[in-house]
PDB file of C-alpha atoms in Angstrom:
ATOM      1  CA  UNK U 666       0.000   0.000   0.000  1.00 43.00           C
ATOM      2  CA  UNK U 667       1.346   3.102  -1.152  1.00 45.00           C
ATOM      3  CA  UNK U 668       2.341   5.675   1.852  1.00 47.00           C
ATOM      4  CA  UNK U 669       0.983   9.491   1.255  1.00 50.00           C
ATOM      5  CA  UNK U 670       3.996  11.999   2.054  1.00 48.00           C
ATOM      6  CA  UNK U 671       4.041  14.364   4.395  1.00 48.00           C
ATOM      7  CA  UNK U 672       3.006  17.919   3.457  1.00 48.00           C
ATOM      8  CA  UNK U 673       4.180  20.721   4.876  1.00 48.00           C
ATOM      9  CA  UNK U 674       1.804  23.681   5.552  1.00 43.00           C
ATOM     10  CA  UNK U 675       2.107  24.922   1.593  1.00 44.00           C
ATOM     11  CA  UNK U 676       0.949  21.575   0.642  1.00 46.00           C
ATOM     12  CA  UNK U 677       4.489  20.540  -0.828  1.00 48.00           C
ATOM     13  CA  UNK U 678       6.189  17.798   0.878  1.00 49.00           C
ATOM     14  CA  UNK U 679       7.616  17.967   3.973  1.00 47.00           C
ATOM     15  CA  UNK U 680      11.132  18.329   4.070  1.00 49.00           C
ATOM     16  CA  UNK U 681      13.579  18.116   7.397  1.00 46.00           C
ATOM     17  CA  UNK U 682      14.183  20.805   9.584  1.00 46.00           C
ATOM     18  CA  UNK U 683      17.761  22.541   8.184  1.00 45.00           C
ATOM     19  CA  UNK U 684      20.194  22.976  11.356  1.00 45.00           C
ATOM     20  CA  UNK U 685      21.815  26.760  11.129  1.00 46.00           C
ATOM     21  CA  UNK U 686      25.645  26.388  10.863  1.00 41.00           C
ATOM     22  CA  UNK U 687      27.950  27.802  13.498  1.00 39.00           C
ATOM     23  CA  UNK U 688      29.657  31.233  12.377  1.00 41.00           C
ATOM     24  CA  UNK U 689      32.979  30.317   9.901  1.00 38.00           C
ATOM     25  CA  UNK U 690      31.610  26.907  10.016  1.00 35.00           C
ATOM     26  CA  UNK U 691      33.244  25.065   7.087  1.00 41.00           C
ATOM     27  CA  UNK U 692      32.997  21.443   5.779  1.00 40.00           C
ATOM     28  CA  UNK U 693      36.319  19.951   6.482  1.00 39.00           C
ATOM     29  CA  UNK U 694      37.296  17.345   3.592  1.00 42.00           C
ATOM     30  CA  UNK U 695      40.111  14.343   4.655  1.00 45.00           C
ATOM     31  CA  UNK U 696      43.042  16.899   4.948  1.00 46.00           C
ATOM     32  CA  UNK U 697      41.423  19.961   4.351  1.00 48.00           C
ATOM     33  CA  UNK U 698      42.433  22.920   1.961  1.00 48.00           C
ATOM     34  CA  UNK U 699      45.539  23.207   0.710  1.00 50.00           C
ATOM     35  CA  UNK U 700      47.919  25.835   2.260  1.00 49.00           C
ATOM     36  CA  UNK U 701      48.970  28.570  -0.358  1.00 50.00           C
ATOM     37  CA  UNK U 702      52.509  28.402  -1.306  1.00 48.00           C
ATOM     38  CA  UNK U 703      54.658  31.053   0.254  1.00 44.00           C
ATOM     39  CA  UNK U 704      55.832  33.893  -2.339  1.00 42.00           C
ATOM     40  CA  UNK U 705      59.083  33.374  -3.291  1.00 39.00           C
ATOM     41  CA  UNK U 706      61.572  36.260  -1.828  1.00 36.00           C
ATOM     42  CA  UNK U 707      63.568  38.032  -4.654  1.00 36.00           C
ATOM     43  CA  UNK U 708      66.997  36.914  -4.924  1.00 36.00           C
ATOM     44  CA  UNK U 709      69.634  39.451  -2.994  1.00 32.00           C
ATOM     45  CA  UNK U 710      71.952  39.868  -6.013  1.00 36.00           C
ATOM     46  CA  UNK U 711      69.230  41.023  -8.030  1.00 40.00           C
ATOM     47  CA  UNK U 712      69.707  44.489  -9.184  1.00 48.00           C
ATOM     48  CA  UNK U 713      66.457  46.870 -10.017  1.00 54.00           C
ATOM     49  CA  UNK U 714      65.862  47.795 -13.169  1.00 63.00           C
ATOM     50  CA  UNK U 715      68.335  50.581 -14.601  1.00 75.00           C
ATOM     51  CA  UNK U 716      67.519  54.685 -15.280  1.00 71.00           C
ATOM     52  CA  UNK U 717      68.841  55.369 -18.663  1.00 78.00           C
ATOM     53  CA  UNK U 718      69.397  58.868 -19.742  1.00 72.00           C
ATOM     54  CA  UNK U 719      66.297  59.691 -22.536  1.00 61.00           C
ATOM     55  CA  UNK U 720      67.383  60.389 -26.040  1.00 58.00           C
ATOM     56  CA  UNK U 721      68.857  63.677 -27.232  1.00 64.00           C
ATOM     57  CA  UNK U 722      70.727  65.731 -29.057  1.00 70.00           C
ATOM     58  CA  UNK U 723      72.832  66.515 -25.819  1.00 85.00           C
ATOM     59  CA  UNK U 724      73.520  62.948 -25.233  1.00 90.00           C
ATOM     60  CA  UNK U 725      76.059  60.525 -27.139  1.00 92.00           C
ATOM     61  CA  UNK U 726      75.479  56.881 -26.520  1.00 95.00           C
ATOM     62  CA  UNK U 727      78.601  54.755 -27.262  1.00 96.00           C
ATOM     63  CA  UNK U 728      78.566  51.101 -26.976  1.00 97.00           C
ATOM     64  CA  UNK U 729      80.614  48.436 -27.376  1.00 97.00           C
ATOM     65  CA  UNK U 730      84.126  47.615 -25.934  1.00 97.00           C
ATOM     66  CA  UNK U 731      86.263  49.388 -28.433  1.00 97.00           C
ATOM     67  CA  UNK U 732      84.103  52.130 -28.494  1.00 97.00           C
ATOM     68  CA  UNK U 733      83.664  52.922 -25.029  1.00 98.00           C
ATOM     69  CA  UNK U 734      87.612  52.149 -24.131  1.00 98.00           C
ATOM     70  CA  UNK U 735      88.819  54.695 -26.449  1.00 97.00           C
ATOM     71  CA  UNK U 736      86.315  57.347 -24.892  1.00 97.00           C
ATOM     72  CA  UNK U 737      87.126  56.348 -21.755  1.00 98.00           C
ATOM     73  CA  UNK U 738      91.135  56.526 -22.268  1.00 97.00           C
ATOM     74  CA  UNK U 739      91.395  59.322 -24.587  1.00 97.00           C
ATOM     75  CA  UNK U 740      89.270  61.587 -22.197  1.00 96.00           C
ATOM     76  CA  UNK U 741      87.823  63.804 -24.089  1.00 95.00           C
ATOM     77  CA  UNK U 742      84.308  64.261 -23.492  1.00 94.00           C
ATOM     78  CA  UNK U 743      82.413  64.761 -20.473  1.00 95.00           C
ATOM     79  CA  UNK U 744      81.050  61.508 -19.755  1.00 96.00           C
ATOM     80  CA  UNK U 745      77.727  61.107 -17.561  1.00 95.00           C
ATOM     81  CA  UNK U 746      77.295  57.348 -16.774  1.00 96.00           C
ATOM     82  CA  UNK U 747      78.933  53.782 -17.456  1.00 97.00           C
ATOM     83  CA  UNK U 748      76.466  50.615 -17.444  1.00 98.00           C
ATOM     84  CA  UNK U 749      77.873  47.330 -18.012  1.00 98.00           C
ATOM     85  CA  UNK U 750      77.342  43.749 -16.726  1.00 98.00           C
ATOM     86  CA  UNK U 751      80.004  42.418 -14.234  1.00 97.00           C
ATOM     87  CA  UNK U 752      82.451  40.881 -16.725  1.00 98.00           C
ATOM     88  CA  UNK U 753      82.434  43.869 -18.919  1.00 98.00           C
ATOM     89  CA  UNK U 754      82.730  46.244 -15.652  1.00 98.00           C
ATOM     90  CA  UNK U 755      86.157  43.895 -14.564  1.00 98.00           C
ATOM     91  CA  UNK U 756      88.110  44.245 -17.578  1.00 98.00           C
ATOM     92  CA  UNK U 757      87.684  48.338 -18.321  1.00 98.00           C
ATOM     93  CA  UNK U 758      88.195  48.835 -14.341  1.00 98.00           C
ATOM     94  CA  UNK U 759      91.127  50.360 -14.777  1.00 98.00           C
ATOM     95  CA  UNK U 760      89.803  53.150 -17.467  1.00 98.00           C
ATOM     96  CA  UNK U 761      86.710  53.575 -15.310  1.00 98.00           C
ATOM     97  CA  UNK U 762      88.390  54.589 -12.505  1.00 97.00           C
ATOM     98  CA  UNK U 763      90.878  56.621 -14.514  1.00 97.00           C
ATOM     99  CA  UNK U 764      88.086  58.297 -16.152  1.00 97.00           C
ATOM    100  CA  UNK U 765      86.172  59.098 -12.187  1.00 97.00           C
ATOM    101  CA  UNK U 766      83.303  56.882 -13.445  1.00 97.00           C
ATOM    102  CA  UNK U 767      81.514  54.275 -11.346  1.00 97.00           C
ATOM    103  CA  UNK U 768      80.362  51.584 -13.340  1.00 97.00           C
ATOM    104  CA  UNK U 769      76.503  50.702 -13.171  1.00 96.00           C
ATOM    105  CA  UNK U 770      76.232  47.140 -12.992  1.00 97.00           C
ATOM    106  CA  UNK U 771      73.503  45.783 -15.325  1.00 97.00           C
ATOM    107  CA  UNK U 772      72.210  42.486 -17.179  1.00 97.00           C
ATOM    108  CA  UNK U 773      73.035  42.545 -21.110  1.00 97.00           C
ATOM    109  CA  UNK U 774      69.242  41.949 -21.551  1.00 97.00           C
ATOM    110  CA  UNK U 775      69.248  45.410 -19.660  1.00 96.00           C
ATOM    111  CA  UNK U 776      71.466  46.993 -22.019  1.00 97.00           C
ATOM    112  CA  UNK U 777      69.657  45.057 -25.338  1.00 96.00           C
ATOM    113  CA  UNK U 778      66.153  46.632 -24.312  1.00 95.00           C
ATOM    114  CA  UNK U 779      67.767  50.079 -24.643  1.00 94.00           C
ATOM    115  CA  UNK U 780      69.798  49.910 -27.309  1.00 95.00           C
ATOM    116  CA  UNK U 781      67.673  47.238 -29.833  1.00 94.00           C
ATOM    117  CA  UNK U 782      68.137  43.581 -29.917  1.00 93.00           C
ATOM    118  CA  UNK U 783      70.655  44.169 -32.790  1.00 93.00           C
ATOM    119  CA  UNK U 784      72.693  46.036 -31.079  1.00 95.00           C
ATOM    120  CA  UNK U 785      76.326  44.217 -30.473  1.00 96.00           C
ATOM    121  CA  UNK U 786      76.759  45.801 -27.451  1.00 97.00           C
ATOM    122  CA  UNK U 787      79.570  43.444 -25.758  1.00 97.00           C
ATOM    123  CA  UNK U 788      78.131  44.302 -22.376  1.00 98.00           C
ATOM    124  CA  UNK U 789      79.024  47.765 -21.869  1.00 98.00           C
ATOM    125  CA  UNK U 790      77.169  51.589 -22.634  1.00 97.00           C
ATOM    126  CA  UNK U 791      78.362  55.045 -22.116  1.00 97.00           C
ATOM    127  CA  UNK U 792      76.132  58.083 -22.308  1.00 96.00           C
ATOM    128  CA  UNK U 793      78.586  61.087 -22.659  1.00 96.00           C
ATOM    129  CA  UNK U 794      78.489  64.828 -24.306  1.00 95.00           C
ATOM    130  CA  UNK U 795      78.938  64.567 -27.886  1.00 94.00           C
ATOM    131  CA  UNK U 796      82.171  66.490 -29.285  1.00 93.00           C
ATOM    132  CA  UNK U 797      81.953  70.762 -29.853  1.00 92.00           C
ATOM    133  CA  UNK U 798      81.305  71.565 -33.373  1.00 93.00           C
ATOM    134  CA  UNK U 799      84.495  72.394 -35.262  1.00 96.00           C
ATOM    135  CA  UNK U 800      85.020  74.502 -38.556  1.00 95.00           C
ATOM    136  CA  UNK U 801      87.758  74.165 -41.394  1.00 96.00           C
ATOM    137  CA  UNK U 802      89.969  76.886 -39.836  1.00 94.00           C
ATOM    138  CA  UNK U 803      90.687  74.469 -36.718  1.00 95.00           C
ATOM    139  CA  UNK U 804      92.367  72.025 -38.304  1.00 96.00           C
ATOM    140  CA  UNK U 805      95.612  71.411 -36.962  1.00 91.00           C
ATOM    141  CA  UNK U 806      98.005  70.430 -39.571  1.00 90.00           C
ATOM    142  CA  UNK U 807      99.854  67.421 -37.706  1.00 90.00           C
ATOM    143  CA  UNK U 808      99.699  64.996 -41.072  1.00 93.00           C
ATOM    144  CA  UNK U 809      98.812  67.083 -43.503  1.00 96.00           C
ATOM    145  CA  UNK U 810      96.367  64.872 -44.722  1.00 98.00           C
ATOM    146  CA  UNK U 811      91.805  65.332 -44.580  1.00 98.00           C
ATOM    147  CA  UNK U 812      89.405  63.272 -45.669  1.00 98.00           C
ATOM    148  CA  UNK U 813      85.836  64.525 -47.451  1.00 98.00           C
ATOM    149  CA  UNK U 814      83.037  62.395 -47.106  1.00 98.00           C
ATOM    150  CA  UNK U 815      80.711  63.431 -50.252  1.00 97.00           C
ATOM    151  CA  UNK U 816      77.428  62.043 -48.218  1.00 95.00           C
ATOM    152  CA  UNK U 817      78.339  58.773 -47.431  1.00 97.00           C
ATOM    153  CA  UNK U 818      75.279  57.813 -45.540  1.00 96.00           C
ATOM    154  CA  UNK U 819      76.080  54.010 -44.502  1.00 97.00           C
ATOM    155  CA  UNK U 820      76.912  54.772 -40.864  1.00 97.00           C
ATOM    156  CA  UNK U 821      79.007  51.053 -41.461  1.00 97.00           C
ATOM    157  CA  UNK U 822      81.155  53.041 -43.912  1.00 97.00           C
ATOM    158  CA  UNK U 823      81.602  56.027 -42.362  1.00 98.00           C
ATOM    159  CA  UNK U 824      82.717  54.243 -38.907  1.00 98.00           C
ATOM    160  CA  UNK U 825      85.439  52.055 -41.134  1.00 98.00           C
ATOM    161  CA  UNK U 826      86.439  55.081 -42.331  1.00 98.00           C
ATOM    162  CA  UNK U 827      87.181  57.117 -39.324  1.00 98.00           C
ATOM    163  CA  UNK U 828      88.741  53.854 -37.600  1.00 98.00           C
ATOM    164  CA  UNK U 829      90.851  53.689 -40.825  1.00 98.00           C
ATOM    165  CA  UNK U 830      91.715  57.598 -40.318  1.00 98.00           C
ATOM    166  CA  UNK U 831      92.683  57.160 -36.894  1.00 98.00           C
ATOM    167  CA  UNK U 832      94.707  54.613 -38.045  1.00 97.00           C
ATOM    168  CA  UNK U 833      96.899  56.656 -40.124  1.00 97.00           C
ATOM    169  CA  UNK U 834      96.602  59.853 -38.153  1.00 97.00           C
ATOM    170  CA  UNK U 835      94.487  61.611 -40.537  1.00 98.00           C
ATOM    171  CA  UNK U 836      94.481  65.686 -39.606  1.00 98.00           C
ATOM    172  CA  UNK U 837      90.030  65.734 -39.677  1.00 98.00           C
ATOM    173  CA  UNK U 838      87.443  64.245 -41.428  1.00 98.00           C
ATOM    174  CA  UNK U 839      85.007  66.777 -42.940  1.00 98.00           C
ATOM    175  CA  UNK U 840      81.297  66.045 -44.056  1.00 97.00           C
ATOM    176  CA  UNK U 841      77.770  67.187 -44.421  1.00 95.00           C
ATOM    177  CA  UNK U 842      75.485  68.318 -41.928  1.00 93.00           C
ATOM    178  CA  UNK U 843      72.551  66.760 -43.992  1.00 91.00           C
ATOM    179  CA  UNK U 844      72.559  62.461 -45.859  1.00 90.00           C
ATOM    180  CA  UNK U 845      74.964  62.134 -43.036  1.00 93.00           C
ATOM    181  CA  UNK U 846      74.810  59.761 -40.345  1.00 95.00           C
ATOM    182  CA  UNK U 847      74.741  60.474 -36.814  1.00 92.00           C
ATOM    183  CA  UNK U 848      78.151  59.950 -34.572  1.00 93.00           C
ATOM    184  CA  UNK U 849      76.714  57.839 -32.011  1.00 91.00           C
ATOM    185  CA  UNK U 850      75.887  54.122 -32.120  1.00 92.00           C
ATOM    186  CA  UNK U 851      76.282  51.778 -35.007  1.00 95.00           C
ATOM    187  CA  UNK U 852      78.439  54.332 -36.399  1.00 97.00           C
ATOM    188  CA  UNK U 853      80.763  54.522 -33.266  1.00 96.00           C
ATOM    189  CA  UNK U 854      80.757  50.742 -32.791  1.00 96.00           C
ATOM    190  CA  UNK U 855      82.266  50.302 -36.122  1.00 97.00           C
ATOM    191  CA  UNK U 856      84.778  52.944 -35.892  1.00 97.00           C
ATOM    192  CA  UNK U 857      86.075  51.129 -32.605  1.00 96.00           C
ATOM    193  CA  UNK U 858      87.152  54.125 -31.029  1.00 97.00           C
ATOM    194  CA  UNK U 859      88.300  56.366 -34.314  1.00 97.00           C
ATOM    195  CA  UNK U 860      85.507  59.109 -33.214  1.00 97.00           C
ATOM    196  CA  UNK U 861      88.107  59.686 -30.247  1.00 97.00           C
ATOM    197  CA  UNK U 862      90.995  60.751 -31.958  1.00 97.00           C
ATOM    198  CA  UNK U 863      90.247  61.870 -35.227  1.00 97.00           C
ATOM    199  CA  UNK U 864      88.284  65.779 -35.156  1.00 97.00           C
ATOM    200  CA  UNK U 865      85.075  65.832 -36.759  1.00 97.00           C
ATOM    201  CA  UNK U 866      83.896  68.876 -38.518  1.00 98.00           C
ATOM    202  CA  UNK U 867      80.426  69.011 -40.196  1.00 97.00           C
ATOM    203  CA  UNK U 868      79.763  71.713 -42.912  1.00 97.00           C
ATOM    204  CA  UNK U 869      76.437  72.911 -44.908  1.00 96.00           C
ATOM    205  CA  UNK U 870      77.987  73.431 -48.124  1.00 97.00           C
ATOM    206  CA  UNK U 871      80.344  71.340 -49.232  1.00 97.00           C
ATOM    207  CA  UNK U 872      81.875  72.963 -52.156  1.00 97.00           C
ATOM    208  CA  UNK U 873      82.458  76.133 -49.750  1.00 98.00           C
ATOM    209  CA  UNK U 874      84.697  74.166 -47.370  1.00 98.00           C
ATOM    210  CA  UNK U 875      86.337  72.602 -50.664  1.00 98.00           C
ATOM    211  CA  UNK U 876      87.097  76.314 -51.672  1.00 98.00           C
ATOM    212  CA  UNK U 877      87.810  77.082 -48.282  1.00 98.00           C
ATOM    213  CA  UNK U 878      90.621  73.999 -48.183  1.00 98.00           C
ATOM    214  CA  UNK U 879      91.954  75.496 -50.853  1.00 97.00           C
ATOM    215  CA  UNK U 880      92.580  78.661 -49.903  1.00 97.00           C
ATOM    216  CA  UNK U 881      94.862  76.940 -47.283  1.00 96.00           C
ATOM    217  CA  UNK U 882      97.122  75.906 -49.559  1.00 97.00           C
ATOM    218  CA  UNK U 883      95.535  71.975 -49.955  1.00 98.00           C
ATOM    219  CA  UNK U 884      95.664  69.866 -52.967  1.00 98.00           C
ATOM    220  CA  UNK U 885      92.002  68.222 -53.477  1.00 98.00           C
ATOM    221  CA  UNK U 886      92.423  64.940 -55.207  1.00 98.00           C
ATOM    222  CA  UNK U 887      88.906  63.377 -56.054  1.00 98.00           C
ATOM    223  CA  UNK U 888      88.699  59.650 -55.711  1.00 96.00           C
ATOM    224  CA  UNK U 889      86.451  58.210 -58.629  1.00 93.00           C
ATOM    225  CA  UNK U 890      86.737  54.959 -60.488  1.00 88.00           C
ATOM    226  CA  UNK U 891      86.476  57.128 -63.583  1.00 87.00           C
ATOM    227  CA  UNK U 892      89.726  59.208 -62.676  1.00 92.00           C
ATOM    228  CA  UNK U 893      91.586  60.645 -65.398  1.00 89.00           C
ATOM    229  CA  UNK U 894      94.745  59.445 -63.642  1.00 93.00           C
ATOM    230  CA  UNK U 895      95.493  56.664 -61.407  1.00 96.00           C
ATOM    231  CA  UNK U 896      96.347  57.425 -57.488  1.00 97.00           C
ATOM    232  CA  UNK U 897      99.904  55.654 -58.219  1.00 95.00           C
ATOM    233  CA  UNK U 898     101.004  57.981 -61.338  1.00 95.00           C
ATOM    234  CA  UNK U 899      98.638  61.535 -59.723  1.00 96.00           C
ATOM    235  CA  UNK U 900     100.992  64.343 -58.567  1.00 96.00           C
ATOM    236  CA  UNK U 901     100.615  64.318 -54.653  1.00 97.00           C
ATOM    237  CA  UNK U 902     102.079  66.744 -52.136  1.00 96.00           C
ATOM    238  CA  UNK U 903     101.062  67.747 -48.703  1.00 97.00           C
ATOM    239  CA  UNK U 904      98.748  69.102 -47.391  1.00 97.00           C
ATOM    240  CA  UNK U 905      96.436  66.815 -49.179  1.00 98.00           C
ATOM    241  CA  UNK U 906      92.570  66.463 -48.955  1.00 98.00           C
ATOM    242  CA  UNK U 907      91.416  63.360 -50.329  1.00 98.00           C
ATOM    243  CA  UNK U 908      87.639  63.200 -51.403  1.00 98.00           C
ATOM    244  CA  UNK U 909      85.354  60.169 -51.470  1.00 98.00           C
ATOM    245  CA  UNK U 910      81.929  59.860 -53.315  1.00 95.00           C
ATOM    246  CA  UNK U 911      78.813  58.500 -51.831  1.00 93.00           C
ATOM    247  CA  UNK U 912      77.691  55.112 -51.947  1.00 89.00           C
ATOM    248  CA  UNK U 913      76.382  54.538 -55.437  1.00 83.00           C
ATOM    249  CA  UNK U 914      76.613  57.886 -56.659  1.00 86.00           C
ATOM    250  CA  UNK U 915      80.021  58.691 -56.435  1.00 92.00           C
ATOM    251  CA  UNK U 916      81.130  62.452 -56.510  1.00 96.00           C
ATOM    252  CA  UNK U 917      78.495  65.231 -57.151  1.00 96.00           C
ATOM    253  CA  UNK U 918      79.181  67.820 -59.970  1.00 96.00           C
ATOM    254  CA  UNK U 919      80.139  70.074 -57.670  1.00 97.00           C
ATOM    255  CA  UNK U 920      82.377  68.343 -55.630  1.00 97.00           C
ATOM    256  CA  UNK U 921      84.129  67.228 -59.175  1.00 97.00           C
ATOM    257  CA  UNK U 922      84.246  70.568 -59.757  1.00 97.00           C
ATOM    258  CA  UNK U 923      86.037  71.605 -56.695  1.00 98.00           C
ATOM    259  CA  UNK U 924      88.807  68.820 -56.937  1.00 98.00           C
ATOM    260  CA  UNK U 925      92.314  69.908 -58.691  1.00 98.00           C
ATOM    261  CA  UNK U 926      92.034  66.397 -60.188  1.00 97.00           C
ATOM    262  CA  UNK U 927      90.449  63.026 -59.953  1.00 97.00           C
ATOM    263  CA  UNK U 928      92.394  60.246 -59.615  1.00 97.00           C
ATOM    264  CA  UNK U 929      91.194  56.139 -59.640  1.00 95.00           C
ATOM    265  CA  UNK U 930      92.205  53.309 -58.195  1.00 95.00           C
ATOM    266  CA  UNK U 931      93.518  50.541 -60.947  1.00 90.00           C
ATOM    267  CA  UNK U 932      92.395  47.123 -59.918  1.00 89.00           C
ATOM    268  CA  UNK U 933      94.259  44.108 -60.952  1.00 89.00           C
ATOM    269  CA  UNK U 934      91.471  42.030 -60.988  1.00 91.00           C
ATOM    270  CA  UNK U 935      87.883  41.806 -63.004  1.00 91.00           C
ATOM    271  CA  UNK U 936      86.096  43.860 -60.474  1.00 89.00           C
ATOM    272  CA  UNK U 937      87.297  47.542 -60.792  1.00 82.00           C
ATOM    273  CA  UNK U 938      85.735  49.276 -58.137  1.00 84.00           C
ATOM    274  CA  UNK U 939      85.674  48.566 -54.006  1.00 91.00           C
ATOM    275  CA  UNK U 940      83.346  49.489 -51.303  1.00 94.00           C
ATOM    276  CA  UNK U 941      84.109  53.103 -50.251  1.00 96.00           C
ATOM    277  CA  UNK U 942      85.303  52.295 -47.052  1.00 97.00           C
ATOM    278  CA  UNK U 943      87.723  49.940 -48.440  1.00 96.00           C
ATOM    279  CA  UNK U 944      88.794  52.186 -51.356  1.00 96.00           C
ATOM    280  CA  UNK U 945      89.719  54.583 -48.480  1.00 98.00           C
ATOM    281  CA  UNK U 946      91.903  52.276 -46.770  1.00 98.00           C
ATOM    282  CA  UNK U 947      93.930  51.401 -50.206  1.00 97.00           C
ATOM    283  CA  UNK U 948      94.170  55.107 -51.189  1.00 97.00           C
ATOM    284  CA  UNK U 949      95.527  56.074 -47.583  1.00 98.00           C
ATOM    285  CA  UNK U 950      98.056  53.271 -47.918  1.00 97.00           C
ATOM    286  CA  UNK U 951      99.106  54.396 -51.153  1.00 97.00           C
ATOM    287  CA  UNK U 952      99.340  58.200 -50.136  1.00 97.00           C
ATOM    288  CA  UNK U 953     101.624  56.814 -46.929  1.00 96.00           C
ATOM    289  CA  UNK U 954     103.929  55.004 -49.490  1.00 96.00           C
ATOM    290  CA  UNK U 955     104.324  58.059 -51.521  1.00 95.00           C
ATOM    291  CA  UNK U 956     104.754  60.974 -49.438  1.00 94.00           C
ATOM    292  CA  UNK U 957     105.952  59.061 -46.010  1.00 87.00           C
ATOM    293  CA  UNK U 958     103.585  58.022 -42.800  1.00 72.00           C
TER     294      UNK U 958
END
């Protein structure tokens, strides 16, 4: 016989009487919740992240340890900060403290974050002043020998070039204010420290400063692949600026125009003409043999 259920007074069934809970009561399974972990404690050694210096035209970022040796040693800029992981910071010691710096110790992945994941930095930075603007009439006269950069924009090329200056104690290197690259960065890591002792000077016209070479007493030899004469055979005599052409373009009309003569470079081989940086290295050689180091 079937039972009738209980009904409650709404006429649902009846249901048992629900016991109230203690206050915080909580069901408590076999071992209960699980603790949460302790946060880990940052490691001592750990440094905080670094303050760079912002971007500006008052600031010269060298990197790299060629670069930043040479600044460091030669001494002449004012230099602001040094950052550089521990390795790095142990073998320039002795030019850091020469140079009153305190090195900022950093991880490379601090130093690759500023300066761009391409950047071969080596594990050191230095943000210094860049160098005073210069004009043709401070050139001192020591080798008797300038270089003129006809825009050569490849900052690769132009930082061979002034390493390869500084290598044979080239008096200045002289080039445009405009389709030139900046002296900081790529351009100063590939010069390896040439920025340091060779003087920059940037002009707006550079026929003017051609003239202006001129008129102190310099023979302006043109290099071109389409030279009248070779470099071997030209008539050279100090003080001597030698001109190279842009990347591609070679020497503008003007600048032709303001040479006393063009000379080439005869190549043995099929290919007659060199990367500008390289042409520069062969002429300065051959200038060296002929009128002495």
């Amino acid at each position: 016989m079937k039972r009738d259920k209980p009904m409650d007074a709404t006429g649902g069934p009846s249901r048992p009487a629900r016991r109230d809970k203690p206050q915080g009561w909580r069901a408590a399974g076999p071992a209960g919740p699980a603790p949460r972990p302790a946060r880990a404690a940052e490691p001592p050694h750990k440094a905080a992240t670094p303050s760079f210096r912002g971007s500006s035209a008052d600031i010269s970022v060298l990197y790299g340890f060629h670069a930043v040796r040479e600044a460091l040693r030669a001494g002449k800029r004012k230099m602001f900060d040094i950052y550089a992981t521990e390795a790095a910071a142990q073998k320039l010691a002795p030019e850091i403290a020469a140079a009153g710096l305190t090195a900022r110790l950093v991880a490379a992945e601090d130093l690759s974050r500023r300066l761009g994941p391409a950047a071969v930095h080596q594990g050191v930075m230095l943000e210094a002043r860049p160098f005073e603007a210069l004009d043709i009439s401070d050139i001192a006269p020591e080798s008797g020998v300038v270089l003129v950069l006809d825009q050569i924009t490849d900052p690769h090329n132009v930082g061979a070039i002034a390493r390869t200056a500084a290598a044979f104690r080239v008096d200045a290197l002289v080039m445009t204010e405009r389709h030139a690259p900046e002296l900081t960065g790529v351009l100063a890591k590939a010069a390896s420290g040439g920025l340091e002792h060779v003087p920059i000077i940037h002009v707006v016209n550079l026929a003017r400063a051609l003239r202006a070479l001129k008129d102190q007493g310099y023979l302006r030899v043109g290099l071109d692949s389409e030279g009248e004469s070779t470099l071997t055979d030209a008539p050279l005599s100090r003080p001597l600026a030698l001109i190279l052409g842009g990347e591609g373009k070679g020497l503008r009309r003007l600048t032709r125009e303001n040479c006393d003569l063009v000379a080439r470079l005869d190549m043995p081989g099929p290919i007659k003409s060199l990367n500008v940086s390289n042409a520069c290295a062969v002429a300065l050689a051959l200038v060296a043999l002929r009128l002495g180091a």
